[in-house]
mmCIF file of C-alpha atoms and ligand atoms in Angstrom:
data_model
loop_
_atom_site.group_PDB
_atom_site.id
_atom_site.type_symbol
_atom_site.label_atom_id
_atom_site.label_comp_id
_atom_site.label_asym_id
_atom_site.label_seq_id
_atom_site.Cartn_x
_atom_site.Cartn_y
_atom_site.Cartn_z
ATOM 1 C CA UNK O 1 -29.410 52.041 34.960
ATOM 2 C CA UNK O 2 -28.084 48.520 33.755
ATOM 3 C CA UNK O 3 -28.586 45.822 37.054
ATOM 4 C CA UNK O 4 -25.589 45.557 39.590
ATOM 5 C CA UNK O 5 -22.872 43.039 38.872
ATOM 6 C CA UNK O 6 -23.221 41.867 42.133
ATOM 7 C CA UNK O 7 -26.612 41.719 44.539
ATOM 8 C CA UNK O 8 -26.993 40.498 48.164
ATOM 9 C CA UNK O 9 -29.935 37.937 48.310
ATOM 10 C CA UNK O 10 -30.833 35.705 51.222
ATOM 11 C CA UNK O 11 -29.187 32.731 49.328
ATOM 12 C CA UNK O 12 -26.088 34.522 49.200
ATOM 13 C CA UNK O 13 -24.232 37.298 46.914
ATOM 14 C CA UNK O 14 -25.694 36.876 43.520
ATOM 15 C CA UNK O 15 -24.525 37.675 40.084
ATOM 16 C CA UNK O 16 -27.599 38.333 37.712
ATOM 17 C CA UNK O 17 -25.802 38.500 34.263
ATOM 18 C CA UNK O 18 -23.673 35.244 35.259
ATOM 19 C CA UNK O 19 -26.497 33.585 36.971
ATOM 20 C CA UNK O 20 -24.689 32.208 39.358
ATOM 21 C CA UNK O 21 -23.971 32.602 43.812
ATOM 22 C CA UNK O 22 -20.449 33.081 45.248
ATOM 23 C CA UNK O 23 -20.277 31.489 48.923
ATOM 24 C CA UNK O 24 -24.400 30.825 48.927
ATOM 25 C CA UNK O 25 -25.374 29.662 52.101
ATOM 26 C CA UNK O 26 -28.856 28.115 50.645
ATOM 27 C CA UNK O 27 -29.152 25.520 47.722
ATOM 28 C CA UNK O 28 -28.775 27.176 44.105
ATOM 29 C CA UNK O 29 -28.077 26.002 40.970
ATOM 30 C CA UNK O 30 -24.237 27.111 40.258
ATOM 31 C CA UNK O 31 -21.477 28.136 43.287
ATOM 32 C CA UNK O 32 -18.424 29.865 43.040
ATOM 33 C CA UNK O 33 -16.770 29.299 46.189
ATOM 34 C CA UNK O 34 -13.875 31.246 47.800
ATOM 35 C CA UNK O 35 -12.669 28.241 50.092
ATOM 36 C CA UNK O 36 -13.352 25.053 51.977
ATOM 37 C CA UNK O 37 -14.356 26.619 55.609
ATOM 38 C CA UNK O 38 -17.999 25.538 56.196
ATOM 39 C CA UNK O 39 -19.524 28.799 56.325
ATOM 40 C CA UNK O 40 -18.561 29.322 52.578
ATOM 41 C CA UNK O 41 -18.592 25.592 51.253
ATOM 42 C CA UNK O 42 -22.370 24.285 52.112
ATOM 43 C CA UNK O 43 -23.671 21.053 50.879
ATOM 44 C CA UNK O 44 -26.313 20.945 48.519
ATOM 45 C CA UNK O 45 -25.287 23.383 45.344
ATOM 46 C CA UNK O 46 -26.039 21.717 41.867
ATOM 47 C CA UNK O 47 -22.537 23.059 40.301
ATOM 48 C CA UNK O 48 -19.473 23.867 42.054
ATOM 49 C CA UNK O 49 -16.735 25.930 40.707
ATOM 50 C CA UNK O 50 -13.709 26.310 43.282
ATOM 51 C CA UNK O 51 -9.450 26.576 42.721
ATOM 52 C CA UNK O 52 -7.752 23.417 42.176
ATOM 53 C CA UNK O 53 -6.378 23.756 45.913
ATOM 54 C CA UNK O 54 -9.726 24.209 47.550
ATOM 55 C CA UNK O 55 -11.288 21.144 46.118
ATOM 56 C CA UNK O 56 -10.063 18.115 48.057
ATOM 57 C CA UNK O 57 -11.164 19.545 51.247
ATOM 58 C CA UNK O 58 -14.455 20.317 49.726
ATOM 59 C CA UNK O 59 -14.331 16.911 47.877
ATOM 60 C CA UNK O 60 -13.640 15.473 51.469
ATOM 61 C CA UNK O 61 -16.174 17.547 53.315
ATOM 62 C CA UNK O 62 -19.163 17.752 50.881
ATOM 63 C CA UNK O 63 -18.834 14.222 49.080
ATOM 64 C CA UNK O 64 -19.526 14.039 45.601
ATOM 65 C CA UNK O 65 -20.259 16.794 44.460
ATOM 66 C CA UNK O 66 -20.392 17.934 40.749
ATOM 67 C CA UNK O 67 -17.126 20.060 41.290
ATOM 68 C CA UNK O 68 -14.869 22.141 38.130
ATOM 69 C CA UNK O 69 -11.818 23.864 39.265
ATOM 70 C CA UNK O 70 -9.516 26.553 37.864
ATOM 71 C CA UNK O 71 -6.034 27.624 38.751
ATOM 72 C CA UNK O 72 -5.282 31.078 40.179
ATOM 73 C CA UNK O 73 -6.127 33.821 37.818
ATOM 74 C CA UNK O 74 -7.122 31.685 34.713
ATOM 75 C CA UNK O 75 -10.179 33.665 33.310
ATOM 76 C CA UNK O 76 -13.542 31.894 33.020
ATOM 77 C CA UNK O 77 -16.799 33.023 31.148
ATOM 78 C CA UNK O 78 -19.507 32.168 33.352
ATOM 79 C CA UNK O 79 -23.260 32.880 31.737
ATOM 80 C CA UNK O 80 -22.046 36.805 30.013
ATOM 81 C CA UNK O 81 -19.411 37.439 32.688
ATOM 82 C CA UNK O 82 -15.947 37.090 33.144
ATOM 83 C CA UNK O 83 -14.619 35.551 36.490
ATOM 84 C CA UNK O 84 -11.131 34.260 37.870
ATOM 85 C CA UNK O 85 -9.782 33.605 41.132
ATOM 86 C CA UNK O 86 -7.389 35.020 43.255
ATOM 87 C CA UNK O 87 -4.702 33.932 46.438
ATOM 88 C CA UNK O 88 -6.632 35.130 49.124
ATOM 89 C CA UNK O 89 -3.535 33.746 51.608
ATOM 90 C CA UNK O 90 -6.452 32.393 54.222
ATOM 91 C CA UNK O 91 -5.832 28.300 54.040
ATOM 92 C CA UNK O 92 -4.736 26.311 51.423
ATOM 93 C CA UNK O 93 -6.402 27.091 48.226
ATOM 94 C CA UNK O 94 -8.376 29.873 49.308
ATOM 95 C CA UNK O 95 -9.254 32.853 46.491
ATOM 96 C CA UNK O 96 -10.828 36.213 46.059
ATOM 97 C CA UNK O 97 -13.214 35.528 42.902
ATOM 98 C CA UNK O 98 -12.893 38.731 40.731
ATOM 99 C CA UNK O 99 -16.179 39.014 38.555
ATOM 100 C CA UNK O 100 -15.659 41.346 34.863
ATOM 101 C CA UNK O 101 -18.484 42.868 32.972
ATOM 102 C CA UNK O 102 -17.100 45.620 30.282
ATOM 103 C CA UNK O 103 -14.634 46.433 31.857
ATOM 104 C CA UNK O 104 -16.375 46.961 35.936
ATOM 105 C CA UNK O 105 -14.916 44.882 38.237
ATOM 106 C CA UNK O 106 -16.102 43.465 41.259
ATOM 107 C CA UNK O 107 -13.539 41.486 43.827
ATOM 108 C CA UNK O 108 -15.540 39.279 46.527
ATOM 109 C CA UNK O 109 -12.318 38.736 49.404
ATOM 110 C CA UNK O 110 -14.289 35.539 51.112
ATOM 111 C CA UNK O 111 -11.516 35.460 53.948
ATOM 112 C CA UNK O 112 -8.190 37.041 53.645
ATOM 113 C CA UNK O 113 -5.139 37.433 55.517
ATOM 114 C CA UNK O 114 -1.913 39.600 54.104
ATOM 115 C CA UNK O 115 0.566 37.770 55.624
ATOM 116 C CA UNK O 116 2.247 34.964 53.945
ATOM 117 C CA UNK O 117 1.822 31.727 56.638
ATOM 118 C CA UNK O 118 4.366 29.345 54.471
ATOM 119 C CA UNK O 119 1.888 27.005 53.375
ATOM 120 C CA UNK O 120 -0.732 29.104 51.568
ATOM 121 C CA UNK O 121 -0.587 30.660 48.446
ATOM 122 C CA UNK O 122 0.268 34.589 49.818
ATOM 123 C CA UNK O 123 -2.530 37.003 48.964
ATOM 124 C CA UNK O 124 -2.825 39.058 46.138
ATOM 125 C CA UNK O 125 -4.742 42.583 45.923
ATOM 126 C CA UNK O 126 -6.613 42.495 42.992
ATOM 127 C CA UNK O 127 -7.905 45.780 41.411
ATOM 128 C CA UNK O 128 -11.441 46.805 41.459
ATOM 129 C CA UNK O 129 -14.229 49.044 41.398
ATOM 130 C CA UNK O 130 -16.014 47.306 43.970
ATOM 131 C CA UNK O 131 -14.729 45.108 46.857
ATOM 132 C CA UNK O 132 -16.888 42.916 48.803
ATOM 133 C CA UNK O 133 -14.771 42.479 52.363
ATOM 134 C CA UNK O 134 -14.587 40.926 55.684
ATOM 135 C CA UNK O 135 -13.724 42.348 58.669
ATOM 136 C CA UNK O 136 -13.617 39.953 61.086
ATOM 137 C CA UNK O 137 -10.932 42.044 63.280
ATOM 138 C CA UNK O 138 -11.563 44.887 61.477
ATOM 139 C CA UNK O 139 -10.623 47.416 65.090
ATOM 140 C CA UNK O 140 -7.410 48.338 65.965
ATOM 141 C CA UNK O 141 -7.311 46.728 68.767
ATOM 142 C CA UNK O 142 -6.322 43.596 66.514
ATOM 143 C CA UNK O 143 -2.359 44.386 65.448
ATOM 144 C CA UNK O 144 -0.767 40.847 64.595
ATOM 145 C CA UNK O 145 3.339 40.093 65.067
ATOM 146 C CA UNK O 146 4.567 38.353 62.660
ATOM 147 C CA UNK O 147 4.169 34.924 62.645
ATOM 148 C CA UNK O 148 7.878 33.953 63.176
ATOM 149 C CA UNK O 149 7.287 35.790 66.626
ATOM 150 C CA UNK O 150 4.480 33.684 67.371
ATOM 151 C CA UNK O 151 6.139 30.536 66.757
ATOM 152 C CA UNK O 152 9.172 31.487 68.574
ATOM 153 C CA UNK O 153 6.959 32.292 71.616
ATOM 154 C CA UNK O 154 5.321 28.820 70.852
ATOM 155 C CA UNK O 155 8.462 26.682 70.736
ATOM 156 C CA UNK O 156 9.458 28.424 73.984
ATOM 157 C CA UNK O 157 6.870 26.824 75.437
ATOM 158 C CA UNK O 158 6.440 23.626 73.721
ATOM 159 C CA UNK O 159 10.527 23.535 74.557
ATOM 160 C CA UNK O 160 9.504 24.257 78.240
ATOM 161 C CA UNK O 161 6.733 22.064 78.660
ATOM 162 C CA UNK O 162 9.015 19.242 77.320
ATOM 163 C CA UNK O 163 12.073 19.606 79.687
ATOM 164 C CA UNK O 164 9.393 19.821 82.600
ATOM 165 C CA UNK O 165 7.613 16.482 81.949
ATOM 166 C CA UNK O 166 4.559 18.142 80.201
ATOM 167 C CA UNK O 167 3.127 17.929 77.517
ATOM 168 C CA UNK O 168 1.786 20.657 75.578
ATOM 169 C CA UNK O 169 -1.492 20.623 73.968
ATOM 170 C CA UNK O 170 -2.601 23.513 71.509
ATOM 171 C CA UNK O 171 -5.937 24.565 70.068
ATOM 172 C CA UNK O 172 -6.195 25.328 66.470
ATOM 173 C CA UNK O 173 -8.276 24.962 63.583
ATOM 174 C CA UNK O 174 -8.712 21.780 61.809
ATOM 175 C CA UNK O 175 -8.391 23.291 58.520
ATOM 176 C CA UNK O 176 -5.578 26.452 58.075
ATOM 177 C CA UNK O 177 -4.367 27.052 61.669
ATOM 178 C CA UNK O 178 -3.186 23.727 62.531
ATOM 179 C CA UNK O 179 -1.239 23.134 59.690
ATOM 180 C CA UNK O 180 -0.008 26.114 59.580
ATOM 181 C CA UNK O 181 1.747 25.778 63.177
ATOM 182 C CA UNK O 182 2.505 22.455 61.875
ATOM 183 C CA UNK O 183 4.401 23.554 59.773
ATOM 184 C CA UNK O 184 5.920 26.971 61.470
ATOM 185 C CA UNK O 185 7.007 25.520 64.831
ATOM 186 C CA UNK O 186 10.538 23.586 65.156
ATOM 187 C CA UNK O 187 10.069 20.068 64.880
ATOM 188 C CA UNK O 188 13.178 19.372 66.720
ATOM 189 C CA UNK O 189 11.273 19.685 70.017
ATOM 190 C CA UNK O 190 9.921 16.730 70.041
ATOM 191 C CA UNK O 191 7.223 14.502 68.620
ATOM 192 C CA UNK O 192 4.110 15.666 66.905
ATOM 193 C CA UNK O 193 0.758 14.246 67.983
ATOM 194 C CA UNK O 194 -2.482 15.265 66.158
ATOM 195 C CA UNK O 195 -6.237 14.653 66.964
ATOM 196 C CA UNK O 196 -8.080 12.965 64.253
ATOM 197 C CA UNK O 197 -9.648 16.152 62.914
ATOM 198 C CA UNK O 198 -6.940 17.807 62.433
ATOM 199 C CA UNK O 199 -5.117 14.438 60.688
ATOM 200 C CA UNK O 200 -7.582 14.106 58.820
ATOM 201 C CA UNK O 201 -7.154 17.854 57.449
ATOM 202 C CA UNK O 202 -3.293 17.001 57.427
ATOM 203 C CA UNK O 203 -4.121 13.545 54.839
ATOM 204 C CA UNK O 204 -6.290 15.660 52.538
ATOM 205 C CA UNK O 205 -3.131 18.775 52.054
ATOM 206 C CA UNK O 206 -0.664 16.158 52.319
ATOM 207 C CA UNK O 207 -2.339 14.363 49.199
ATOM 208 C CA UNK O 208 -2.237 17.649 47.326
ATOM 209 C CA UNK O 209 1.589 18.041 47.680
ATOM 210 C CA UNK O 210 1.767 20.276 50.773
ATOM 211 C CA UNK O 211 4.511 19.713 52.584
ATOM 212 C CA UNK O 212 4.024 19.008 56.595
ATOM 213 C CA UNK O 213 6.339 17.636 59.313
ATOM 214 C CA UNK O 214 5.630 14.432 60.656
ATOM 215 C CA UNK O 215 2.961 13.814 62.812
ATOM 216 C CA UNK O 216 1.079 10.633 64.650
ATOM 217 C CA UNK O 217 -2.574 10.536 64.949
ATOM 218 C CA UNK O 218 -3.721 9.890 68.523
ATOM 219 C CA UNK O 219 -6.503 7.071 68.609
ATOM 220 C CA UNK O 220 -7.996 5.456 71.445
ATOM 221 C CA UNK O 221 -5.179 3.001 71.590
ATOM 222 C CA UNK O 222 -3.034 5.564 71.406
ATOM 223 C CA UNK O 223 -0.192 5.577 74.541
ATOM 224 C CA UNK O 224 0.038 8.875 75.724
ATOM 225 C CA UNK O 225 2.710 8.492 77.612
ATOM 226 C CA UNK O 226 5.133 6.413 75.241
ATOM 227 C CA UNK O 227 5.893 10.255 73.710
ATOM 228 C CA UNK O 228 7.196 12.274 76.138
ATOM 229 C CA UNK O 229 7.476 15.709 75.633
ATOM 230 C CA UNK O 230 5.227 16.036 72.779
ATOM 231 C CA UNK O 231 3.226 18.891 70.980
ATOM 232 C CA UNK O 232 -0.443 17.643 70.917
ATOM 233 C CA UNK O 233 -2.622 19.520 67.944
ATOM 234 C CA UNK O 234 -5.900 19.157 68.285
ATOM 235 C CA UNK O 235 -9.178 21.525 67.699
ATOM 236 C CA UNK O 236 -9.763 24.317 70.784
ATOM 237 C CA UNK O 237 -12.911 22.458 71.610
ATOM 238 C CA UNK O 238 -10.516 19.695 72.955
ATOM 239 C CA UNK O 239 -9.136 21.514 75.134
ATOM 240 C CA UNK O 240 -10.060 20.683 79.234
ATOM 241 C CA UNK O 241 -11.755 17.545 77.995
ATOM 242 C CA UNK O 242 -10.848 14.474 78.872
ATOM 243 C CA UNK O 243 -10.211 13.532 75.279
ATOM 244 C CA UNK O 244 -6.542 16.366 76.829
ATOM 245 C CA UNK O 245 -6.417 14.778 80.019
ATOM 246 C CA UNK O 246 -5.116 11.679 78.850
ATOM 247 C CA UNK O 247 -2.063 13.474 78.080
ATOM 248 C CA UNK O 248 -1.023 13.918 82.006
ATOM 249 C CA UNK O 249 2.613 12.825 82.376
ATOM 250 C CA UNK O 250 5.673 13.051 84.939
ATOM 251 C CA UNK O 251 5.746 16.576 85.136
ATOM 252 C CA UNK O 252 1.459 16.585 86.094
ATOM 253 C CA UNK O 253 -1.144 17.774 83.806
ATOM 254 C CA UNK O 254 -0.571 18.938 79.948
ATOM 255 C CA UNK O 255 -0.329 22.363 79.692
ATOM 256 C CA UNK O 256 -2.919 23.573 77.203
ATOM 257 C CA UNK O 257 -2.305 26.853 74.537
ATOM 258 C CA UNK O 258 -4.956 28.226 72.286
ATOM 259 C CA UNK O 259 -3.502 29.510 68.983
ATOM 260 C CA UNK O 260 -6.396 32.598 67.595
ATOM 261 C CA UNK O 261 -6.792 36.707 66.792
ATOM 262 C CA UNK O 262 -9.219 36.142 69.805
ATOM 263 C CA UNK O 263 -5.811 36.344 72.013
ATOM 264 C CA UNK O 264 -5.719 39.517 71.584
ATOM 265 C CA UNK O 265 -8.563 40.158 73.996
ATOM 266 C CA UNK O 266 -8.008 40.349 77.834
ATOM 267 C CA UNK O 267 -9.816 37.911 79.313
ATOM 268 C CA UNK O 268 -10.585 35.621 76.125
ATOM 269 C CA UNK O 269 -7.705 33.216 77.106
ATOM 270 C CA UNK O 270 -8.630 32.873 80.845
ATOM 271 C CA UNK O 271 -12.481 32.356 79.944
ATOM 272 C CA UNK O 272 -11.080 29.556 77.424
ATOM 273 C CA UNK O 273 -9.389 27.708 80.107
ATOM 274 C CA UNK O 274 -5.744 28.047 78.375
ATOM 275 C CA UNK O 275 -2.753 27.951 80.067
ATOM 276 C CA UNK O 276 -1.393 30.249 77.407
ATOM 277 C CA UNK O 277 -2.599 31.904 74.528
ATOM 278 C CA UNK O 278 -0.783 32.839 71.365
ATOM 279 C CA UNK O 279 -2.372 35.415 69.173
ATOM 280 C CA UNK O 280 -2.317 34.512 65.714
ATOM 281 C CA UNK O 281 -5.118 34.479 62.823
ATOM 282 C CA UNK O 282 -6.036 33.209 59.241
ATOM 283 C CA UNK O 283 -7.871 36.738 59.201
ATOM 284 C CA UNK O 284 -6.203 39.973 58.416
ATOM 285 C CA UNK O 285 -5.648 42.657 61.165
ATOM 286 C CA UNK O 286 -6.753 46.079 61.323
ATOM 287 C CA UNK O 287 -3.812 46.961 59.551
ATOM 288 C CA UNK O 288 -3.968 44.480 57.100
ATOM 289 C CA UNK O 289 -7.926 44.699 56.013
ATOM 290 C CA UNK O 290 -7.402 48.734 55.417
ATOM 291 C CA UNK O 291 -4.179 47.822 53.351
ATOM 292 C CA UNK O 292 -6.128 45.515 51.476
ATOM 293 C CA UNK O 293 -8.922 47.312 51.052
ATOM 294 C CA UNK O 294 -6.222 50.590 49.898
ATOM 295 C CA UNK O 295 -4.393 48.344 47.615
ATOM 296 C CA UNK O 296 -7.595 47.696 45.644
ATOM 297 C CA UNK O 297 -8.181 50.864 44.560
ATOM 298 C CA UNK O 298 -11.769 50.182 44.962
ATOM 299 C CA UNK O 299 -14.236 53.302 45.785
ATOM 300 C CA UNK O 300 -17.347 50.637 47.057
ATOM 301 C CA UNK O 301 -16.768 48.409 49.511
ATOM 302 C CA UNK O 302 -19.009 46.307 50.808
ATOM 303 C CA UNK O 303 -18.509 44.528 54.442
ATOM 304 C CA UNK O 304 -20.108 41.070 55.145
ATOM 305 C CA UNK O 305 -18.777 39.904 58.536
ATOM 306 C CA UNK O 306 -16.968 40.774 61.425
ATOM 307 C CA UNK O 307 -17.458 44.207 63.415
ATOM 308 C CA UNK O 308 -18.770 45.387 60.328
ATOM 309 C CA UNK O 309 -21.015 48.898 61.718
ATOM 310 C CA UNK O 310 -18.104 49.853 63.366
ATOM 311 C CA UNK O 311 -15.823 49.035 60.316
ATOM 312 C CA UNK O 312 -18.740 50.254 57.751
ATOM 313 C CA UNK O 313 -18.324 54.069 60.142
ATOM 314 C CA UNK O 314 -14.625 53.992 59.688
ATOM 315 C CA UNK O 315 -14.488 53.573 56.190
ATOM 316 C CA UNK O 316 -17.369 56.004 55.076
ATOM 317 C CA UNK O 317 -15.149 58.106 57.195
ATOM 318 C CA UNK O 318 -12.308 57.748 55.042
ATOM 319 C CA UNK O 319 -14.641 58.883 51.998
ATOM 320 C CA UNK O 320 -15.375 54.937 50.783
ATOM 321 C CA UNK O 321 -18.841 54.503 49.603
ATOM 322 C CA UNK O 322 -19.595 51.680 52.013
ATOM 323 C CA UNK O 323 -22.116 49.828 53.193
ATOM 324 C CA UNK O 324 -23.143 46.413 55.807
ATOM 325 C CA UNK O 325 -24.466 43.462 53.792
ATOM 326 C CA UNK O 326 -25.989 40.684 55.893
ATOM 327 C CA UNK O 327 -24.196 37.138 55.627
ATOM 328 C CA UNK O 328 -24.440 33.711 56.902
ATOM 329 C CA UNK O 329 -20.557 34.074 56.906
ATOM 330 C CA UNK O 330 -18.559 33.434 60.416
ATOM 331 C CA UNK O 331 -15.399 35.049 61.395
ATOM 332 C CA UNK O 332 -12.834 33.371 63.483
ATOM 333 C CA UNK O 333 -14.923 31.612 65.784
ATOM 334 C CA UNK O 334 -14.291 30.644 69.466
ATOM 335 C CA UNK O 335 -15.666 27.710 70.508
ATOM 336 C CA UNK O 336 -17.073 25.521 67.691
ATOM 337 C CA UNK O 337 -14.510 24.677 65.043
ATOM 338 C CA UNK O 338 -14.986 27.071 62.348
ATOM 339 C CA UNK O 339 -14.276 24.598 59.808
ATOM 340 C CA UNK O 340 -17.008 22.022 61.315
ATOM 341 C CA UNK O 341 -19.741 24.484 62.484
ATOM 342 C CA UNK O 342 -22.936 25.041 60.737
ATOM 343 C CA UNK O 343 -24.156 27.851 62.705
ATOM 344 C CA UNK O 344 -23.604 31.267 60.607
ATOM 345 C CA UNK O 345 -22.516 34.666 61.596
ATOM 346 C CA UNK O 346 -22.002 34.458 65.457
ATOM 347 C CA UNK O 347 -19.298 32.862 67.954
ATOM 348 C CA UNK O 348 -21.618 30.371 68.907
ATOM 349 C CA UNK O 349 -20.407 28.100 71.453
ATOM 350 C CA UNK O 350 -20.815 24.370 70.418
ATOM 351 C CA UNK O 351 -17.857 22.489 71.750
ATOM 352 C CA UNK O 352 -18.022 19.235 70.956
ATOM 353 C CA UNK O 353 -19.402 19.751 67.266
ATOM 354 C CA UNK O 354 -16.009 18.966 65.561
ATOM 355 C CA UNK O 355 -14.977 16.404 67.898
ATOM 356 C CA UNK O 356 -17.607 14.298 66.476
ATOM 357 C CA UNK O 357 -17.935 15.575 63.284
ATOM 358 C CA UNK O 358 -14.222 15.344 62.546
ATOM 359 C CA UNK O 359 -13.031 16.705 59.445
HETATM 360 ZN ZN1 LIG F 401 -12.511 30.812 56.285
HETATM 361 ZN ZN1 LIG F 402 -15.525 32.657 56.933
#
């Protein structure tokens, strides 16, 4: 029996034929990588191959690297096999990579969401034999509203905030989230205020022709109070810090919202210290992951990270030859940043990691 297309090796998932890693959390010689998120984009690779809209956030992140991109579903012959990449809808430039040997097909997901968040490129299913997945809220418990819902609930109480003297700081993701509330809420409410991480994020899209309201990066000069009313972005590790407490105005202390899938959990929010939390993820929902996984027409699927035993039971259940592959990959996590944190496959709390790091 000819070798897999795809293996799972301790440096990450491995195509023998094409010689090459997808995601590899350990040095190797040549990386195809599904996005810019840490856990997927790691420092020390001696070839990159990424989208065109991925790179200048890995360019940023990982330095100078020896980086070759490709647009969305151009074909590429890497070593004997055939690979292109795919909208994953996650953040900005993020792709499924779709790998082709006569005619088998293998789809690796990275991170996916299925609904279209206005800034990324809206995912695609791509059809396959075997599909490497997520599952990062892969229970029912996790059933998303649409994000037009979730900003309306968030302008509500940006809009409150503002007529009460307070300001209103919210927790998101330096890379994806934030910009993606940037860019969803109404920018009527009043100004925009960002922390440097997630600025700095905001430069790097902004340079690659995304388009984002206008926003003003808070520094340590920075008077808090000279913008009343204001809508302060910043990562959720900022949050109750007194980086956020410098944002007291007439109406008393900011009042502080933490924009994740985690929301969906009782007791998540409160535990975070938010005033309110609004539940909304780069990550496809329960519905979403077995749509996705449906729409592939795929009879293998392999899961990589998330509640994948549970989501592994579920889909064997179904009749899907599947099976749990160990990662280094992180879902949606918590406390560190996801896009700063080095620490794979867990929710591990490291809160002031992307403050310093900044991205
Ligand atoms: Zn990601
Ligand atoms: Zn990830």
């Amino acid at each position: 029996m000819a070798e897999p297309l795809l293996t799972f090796t301790d440096r990450g998932i491995y195509c023998p034929d094409g010689d090459f890693h997808i995601d590899p959390w350990r040095p190797v010689d040549r990386a195809l990588i599904t996005h810019g998120h840490a856990d997927h984009a790691r420092d020390g690779m001696g070839r990159y191959l990424a989208t065109e809209g991925a790179a200048p956030v890995m360019r940023h992140r990982l330095g100078d690297i020896r980086l070759d991109t490709v647009r969305y579903g151009e074909t590429r012959t890497v070593g004997g096999v055939e690979v292109s990449f795919h909208p994953a809808g996650h953040v900005p430039g993020s792709a499924q990579i779709r790998v082709a040997r006569r005619g088998e097909v293998w789809v690796v997901s990275g991170d996916y969401k299925v609904e279209a968040d206005g800034l990324s490129t809206p995912f695609e299913p791509v059809r396959c034999h075997a599909f490497v997945t997520e599952c990062t809220f892969g229970l029912p418990v996790f059933a998303w509203r649409p994000q037009a819902d979730v900003a309306a609930e968030i302008d509500a109480w940006w809009r409150g905030n503002a007529a009460a003297g307070r300001a209103s700081i919210l927790g998101a993701y330096a890379l994806g989230k934030a910009q993606r509330l940037l860019a969803a809420v109404d920018c009527g409410i009043g100004p925009i205020l960002t922390h440097g991480a997630v600025e700095n994020t905001n430069a790097v899209l902004r340079a690659q022709g995304l388009m984002l309201p206008d926003t003003v990066r808070v520094t340590p000069e920075t008077d808090t109070k000279a913008h009343p009313g204001a809508l302060v972005v910043a990562p959720p590790s900022a949050l109750g810090t007194p980086w956020a407490r410098r944002f007291a105005g007439p109406g008393g202390a900011p009042s502080t919202g933490f924009a994740s899938g985690w929301m969906a959990l009782r007791g998540v929010r409160r535990r975070r210290g938010a005033d309110r939390g609004f539940v909304l993820s780069d990550h496809a929902d329960w519905a979403g992951l077995n749509a996705a996984i449906a729409e592939t027409g795929a009879e293998r699927i392999f899961v990589t990270h998330g509640y994948t035993a549970i989501f592994r039971r579920w889909l064997a259940e179904l009749g899907y030859d599947a099976a749990v592959v160990e990662t280094a990959y992180e879902g949606e996590s918590l406390d560190a940043d996801a896009d700063e944190s080095d620490q794979g496959g867990q929710n591990a709390p490291s809160p002031r990691e992307d403050l310093e790091k900044g991205l």
